[in-house]
Coordinates of C-alpha atoms in Angstrom, one line a residue:
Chain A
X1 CA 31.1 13.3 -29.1
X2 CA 27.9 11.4 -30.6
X3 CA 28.8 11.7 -34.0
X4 CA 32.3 10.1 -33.0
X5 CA 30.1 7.5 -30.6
X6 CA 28.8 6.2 -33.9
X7 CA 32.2 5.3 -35.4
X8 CA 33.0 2.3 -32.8
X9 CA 30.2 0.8 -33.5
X10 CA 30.5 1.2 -37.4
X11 CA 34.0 -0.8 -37.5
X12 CA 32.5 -3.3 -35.0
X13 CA 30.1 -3.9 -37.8
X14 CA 33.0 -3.5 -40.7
X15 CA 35.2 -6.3 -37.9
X16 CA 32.5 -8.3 -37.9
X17 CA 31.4 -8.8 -41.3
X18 CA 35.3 -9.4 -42.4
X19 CA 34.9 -12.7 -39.5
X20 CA 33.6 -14.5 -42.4
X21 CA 36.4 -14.4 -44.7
X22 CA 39.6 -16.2 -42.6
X23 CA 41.9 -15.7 -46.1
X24 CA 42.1 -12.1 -45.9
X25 CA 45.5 -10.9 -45.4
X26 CA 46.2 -8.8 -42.8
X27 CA 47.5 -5.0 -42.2
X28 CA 50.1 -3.9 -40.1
X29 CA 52.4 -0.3 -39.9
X30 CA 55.5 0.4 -40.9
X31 CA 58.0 3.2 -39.7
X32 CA 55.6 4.7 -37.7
X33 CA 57.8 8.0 -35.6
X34 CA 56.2 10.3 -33.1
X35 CA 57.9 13.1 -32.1
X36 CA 56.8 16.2 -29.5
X37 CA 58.1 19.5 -30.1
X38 CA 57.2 22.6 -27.8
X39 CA 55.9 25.8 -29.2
X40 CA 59.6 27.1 -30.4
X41 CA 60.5 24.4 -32.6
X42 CA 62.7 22.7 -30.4
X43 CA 62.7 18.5 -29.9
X44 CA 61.3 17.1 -26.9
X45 CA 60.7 13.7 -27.5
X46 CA 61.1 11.4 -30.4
X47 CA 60.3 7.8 -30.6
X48 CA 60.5 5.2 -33.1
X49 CA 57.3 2.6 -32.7
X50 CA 57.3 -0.9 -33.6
X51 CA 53.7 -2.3 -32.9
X52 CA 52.8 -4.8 -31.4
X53 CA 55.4 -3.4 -28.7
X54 CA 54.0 -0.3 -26.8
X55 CA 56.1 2.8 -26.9
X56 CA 57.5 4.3 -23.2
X57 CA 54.9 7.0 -22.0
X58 CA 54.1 10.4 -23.9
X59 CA 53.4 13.8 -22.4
X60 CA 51.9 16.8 -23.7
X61 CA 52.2 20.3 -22.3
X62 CA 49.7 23.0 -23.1
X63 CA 51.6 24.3 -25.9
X64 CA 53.0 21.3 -27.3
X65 CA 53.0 20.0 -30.8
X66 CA 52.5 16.3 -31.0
X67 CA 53.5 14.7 -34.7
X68 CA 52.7 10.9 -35.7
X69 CA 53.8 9.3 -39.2
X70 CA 53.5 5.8 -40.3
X71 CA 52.9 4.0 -43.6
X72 CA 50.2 1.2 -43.7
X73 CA 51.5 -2.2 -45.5
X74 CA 50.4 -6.0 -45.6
X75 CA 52.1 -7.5 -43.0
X76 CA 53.5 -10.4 -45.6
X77 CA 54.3 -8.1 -48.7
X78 CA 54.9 -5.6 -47.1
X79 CA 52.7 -3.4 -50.2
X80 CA 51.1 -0.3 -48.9
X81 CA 47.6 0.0 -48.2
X82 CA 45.2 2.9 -48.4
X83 CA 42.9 1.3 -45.4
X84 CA 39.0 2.2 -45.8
X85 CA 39.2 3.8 -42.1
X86 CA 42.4 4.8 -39.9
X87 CA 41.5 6.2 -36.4
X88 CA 43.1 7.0 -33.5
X89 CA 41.2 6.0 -29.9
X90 CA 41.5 8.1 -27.2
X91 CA 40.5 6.3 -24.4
X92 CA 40.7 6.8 -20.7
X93 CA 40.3 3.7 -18.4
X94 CA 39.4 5.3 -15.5
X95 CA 36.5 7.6 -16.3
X96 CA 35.4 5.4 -19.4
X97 CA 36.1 8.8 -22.0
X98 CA 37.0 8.0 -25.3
X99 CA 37.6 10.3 -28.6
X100 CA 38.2 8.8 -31.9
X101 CA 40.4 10.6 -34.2
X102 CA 40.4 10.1 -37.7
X103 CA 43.2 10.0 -39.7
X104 CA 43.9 10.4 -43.3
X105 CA 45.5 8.1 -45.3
X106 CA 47.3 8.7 -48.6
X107 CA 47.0 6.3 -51.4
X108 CA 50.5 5.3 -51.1
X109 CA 49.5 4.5 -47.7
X110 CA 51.2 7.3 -45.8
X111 CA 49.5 8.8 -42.8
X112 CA 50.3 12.1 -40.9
X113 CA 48.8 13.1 -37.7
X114 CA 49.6 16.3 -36.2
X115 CA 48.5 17.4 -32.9
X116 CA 48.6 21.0 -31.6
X117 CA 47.6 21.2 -28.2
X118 CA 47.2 24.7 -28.1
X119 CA 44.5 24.2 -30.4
X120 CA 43.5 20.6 -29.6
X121 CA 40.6 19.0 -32.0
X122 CA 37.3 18.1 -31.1
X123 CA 37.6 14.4 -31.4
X124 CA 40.6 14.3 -28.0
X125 CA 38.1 12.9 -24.8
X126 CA 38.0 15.3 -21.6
X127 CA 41.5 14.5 -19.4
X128 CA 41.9 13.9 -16.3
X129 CA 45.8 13.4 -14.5
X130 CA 45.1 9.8 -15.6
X131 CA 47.0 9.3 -19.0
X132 CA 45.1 7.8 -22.3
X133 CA 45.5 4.6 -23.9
X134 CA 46.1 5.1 -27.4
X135 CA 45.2 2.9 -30.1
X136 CA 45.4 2.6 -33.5
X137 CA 42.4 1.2 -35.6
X138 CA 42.8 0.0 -39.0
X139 CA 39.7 -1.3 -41.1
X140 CA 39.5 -2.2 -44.5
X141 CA 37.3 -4.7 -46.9
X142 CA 39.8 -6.1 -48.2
X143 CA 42.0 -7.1 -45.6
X144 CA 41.8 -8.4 -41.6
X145 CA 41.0 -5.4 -39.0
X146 CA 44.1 -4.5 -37.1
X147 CA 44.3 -2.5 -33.5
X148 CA 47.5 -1.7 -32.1
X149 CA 47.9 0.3 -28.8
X150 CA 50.6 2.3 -29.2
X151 CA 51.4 4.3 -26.1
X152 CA 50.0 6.0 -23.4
X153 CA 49.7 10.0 -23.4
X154 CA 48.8 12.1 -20.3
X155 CA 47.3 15.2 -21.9
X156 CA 47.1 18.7 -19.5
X157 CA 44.2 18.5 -18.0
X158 CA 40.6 20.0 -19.9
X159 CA 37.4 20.9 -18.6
X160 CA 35.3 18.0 -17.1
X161 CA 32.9 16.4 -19.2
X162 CA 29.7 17.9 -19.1
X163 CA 26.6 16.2 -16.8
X164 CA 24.1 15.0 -18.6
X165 CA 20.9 16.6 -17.5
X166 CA 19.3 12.9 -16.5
X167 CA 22.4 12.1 -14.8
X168 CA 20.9 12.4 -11.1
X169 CA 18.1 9.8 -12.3
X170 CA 20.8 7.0 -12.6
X171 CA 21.4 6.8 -8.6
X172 CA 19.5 4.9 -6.2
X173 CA 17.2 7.5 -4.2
X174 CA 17.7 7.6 -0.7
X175 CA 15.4 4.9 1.2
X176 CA 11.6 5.7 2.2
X177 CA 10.6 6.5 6.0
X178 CA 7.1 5.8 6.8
X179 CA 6.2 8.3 9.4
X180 CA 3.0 7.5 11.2
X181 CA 0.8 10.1 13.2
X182 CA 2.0 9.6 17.1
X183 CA -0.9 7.1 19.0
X184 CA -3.8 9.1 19.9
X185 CA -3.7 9.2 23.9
X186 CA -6.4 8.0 26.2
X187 CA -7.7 9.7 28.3
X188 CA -7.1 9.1 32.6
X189 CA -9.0 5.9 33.4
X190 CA -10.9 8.2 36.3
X191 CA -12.5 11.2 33.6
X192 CA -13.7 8.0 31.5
X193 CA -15.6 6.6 34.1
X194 CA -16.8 9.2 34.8
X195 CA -18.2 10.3 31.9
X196 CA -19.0 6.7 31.0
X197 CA -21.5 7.1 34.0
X198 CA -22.7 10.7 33.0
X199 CA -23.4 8.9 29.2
X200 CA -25.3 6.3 31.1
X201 CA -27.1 8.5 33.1
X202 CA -30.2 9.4 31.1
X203 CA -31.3 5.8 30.8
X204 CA -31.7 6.4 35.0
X205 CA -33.7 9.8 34.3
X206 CA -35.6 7.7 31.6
X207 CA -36.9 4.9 33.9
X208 CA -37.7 7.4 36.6
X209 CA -39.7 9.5 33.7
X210 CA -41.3 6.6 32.7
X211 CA -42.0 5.1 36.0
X212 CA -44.1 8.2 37.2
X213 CA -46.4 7.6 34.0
X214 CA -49.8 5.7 34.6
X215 CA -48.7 3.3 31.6
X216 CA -50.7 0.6 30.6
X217 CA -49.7 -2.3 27.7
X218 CA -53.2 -4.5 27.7
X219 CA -52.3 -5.9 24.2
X220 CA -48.6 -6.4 24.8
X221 CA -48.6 -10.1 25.4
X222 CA -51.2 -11.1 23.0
X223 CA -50.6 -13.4 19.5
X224 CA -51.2 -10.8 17.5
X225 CA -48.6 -7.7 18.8
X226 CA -46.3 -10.1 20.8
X227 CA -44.2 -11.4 17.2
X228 CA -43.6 -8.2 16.2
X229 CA -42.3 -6.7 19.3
X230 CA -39.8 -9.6 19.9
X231 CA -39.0 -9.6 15.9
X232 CA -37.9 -5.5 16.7
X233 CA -36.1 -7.1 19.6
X234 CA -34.2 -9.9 17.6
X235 CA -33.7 -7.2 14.7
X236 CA -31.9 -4.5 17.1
X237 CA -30.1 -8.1 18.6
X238 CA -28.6 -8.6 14.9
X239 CA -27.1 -5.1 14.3
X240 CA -25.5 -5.7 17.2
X241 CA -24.1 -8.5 16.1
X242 CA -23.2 -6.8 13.4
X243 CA -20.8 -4.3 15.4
X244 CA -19.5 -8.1 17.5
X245 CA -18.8 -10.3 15.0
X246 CA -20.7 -10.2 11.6
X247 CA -20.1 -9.2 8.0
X248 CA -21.9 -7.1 6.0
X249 CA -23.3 -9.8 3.6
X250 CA -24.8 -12.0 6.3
X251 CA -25.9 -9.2 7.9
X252 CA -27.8 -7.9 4.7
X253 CA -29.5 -11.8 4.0
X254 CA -30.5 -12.3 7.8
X255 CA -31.5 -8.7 7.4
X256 CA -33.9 -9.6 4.4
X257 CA -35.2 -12.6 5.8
X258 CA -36.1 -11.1 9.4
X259 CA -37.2 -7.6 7.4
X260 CA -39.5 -9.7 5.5
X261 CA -41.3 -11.3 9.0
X262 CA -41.1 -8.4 10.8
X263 CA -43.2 -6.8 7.8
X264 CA -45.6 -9.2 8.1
X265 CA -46.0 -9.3 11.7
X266 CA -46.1 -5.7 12.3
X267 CA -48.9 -5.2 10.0
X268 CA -50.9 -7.7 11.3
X269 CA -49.9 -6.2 14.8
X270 CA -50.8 -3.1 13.8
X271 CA -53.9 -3.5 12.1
X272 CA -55.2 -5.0 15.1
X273 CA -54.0 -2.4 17.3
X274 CA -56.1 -0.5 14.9
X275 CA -59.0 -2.1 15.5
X276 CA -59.2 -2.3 19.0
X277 CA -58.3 1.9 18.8
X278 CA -61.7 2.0 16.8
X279 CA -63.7 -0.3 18.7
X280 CA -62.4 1.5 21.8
X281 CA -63.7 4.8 20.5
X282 CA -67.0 3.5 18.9
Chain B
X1 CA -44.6 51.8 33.3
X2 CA -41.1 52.7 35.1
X3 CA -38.0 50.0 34.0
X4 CA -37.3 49.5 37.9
X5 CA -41.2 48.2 38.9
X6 CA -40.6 46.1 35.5
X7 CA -37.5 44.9 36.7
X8 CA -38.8 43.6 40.5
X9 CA -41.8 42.0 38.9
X10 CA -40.7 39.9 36.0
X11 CA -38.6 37.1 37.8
X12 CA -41.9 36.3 39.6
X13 CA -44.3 36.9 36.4
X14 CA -41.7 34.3 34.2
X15 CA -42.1 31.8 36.7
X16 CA -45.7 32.0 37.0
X17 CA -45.4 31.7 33.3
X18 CA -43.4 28.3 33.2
X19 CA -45.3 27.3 36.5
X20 CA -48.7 27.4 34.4
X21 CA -46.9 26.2 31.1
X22 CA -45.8 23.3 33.4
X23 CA -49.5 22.4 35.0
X24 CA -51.1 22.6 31.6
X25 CA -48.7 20.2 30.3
X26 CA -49.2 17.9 33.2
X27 CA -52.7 17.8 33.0
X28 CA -53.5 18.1 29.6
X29 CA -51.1 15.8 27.7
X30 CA -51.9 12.1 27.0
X31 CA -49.9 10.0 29.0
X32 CA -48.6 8.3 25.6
X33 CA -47.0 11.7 24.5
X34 CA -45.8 12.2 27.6
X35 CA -43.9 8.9 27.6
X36 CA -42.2 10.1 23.9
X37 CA -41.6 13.4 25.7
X38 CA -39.6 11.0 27.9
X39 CA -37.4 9.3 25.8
X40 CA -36.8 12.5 23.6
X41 CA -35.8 14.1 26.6
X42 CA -33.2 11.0 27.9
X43 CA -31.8 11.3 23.9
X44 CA -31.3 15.3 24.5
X45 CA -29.6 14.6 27.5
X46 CA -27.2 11.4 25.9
X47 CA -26.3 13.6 22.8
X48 CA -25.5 16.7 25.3
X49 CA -23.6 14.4 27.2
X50 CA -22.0 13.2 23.9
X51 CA -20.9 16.1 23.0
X52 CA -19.6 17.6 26.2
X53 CA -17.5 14.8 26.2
X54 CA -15.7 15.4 22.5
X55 CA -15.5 19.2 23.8
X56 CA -14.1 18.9 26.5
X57 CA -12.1 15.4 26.8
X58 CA -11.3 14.4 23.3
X59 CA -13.0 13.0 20.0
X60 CA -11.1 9.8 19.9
X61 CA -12.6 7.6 18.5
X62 CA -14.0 10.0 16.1
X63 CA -16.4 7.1 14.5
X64 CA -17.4 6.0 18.1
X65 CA -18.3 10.0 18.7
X66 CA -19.9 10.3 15.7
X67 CA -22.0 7.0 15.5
X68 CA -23.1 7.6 19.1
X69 CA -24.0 11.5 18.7
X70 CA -25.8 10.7 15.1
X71 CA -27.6 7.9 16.6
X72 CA -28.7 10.6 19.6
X73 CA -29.9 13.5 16.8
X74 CA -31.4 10.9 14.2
X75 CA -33.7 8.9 17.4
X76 CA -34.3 12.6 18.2
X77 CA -35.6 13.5 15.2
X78 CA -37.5 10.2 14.3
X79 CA -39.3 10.6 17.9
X80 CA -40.0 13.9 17.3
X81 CA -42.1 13.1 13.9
X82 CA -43.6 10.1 15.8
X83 CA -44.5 12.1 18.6
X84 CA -46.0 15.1 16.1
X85 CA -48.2 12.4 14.2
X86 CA -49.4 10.7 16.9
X87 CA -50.4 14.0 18.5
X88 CA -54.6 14.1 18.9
X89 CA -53.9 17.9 18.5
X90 CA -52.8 17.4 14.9
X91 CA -55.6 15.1 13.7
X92 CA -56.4 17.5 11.2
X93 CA -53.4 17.8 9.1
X94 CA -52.4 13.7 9.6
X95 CA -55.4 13.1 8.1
X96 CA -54.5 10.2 6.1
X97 CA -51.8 8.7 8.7
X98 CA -53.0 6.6 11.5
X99 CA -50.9 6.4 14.3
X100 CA -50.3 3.0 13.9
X101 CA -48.7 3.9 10.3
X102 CA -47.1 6.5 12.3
X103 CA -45.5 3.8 14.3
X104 CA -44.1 1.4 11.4
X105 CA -42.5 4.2 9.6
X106 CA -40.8 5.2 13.0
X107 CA -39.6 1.3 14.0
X108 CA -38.4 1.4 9.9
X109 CA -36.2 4.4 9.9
X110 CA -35.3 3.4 13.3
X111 CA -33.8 0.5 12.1
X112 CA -32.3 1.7 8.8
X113 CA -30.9 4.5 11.5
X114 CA -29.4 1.5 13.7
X115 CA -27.8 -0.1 10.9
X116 CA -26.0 2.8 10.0
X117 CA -24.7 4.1 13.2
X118 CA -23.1 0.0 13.7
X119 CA -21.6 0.4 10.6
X120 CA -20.1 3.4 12.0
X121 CA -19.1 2.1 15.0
X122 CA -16.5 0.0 13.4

């Protein structure tokens, strides 16, 4: 089938470079007769074809002998031709097979074709019911490129084509379905309270705690300790900011900026704290 | 010593135990440990709290759990270092860190811990 896939496209190239020479004379057939015979000899069809005109319908049983003979001429001089390439195509409109059948020419220009269908060649395209087109395809350099359909021939039917293994890749794929995990469920309104009271519980058994300690803060309030407590505060007051409403970037260069005073502060704070532990103590 | 005389006395003898443990912590520790001893108990409780919740109830959100239960263990953890430096008991081998060093390095990882557990809370 490939090797005969290249042939098309050679006389589309032999076609094309004969454009250029509109002087060429052209090619028709002359006395072209088919005939089908079964298996015993005996005549089951004969036709005389006259192209351009189509011949009526041909069919071919499983045993039948097909037979095609025509002579190639000029169409003006009527001089036979050995054409450079004679094929017959094979082609089936309705599942776009084709086979391309070569046919020998003599140099007097004679051609035979002979079909056996018990034995039928290679170059015949897998059949369906549907009947072929057949068409003649004359090339030559010397003269203008003729095609002639001749008839149409329903063929017993073969063995279907064969897939091609990337066949299934050359279908749309069936469309995508996102499926997202179900919502996770909240909890009853009444267990969340509940434990949203349990959570803040501790803080109530902290302030009781703290409460029964005899706590004093003597320094808390003075110049020295009083910045660095309230920069703690206003650094614990931007992370949660942070969590409300800002970015990661601001929160990183307000971070640096109120890192950098609370450094300073607290060691100032500290230091002092330090020194009044000491003087305490001496 | 028979098991049965064992048995009818220890219930009494382990709660004089904790009974004396008790007074000697009540007397004897500084009233600045006792007010870390405090808070690290109120952060046992919130993280035990925490997690009975996830048990029990669910773990949604899982970031909300695990910010809040990190942030319990972390504080837990920081306190508990703050709480062993500034200890009078362990002078000796804090040689070299006052308690006010003690202190900064606590409100630090305190607020690097902070940070992190906002950024988890999402």
């Amino acid at each position: 089938m490939n090797l005969f896939g290249l042939i098309p496209s050679f006389l589309f190239v032999l076609l094309a470079s004969s454009v250029g020479a509109a002087d060429k004379a052209s090619l028709t057939i002359q006395g072209a007769k088919l005939s089908v015979s079964s298996a015993d000899g005996s005549l089951l069809n004969s036709q005389t074809l006259s192209p351009p005109e189509t011949a009526s319908p041909v069919t071919l049983g499983p045993t039948d002998v097909f037979k095609l003979a025509f002579t190639v001429v000029t169409s003006d001089s009527k001089t036979p031709v050995q054409p450079h390439q004679v094929f017959l195509r094979f082609y089936d409109p309705k599942t776009d097979e084709e086979g391309i059948h070569p046919i020998r020419v003599t140099s007097a220009g004679k051609a035979k074709l002979e079909l056996n269908m018990a034995k039928p060649p290679l170059t015949l395209p897998p059949t369906t019911e549907s009947p072929l087109e057949v068409t003649l395809l004359l090339g030559s350099y010397n003269y203008e490129p003729a095609s002639f359909p001749l008839f149409s021939l329903t063929l017993p039917v073969s063995q279907p084509p064969p897939v091609h293994p990337d066949e299934a890749s050359y279908h749309p794929l069936p469309s995508i379905f996102h499926t997202f995990r179900a919502e996770e469920k909240q909890p009853p309104q009444v267990i969340s309270a509940v434990f949203t009271l349990l959570v803040l519980s501790p803080w109530f058994v902290l302030l009781v705690l703290w409460t029964q300690l005899p706590l004093s803060v003597p320094h808390l309030f003075s110049s020295e300790v009083l910045p660095f407590v309230v920069l703690l505060g206003a650094f614990e007051y931007l992370l949660v900011q942070y969590w409300v409403s800002l970015k990661l970037p601001q929160v990183l260069s307000y971070g640096a900026i109120l890192g950098f005073l609370t450094a300073a502060t607290g060691k100032r704070a500290l230091s002092s704290l330090s020194k009044w532990r000491l003087g305490e103590k001496q | 010593m028979a098991p049965k005389s064992s048995n009818s006395v220890s219930p009494t003898a382990a709660s004089n135990a904790l009974d004396s443990l008790w007074r000697s912590y009540v007397d004897t520790t500084p009233s600045r440990l006792k007010l870390i001893d405090a808070f690290l108990v109120f952060i046992m409780l919130s993280g035990a709290i925490q997690f009975v919740y996830c048990v029990l109830v669910t773990n949604f959100p899982f970031n909300a759990f695990l910010a809040g239960f990190s942030s319990s263990v972390g504080q837990f953890v920081l306190t508990a270092s703050l709480r062993s430096q500034v200890n009078p008991q362990n002078r000796e081998q804090f040689k070299e860190v006052s308690p006010e060093r003690a202190f900064a390095d606590f409100a630090l990882g305190s607020i690097v811990l902070h940070f992190f557990v906002f950024n988890f809370l999402g």
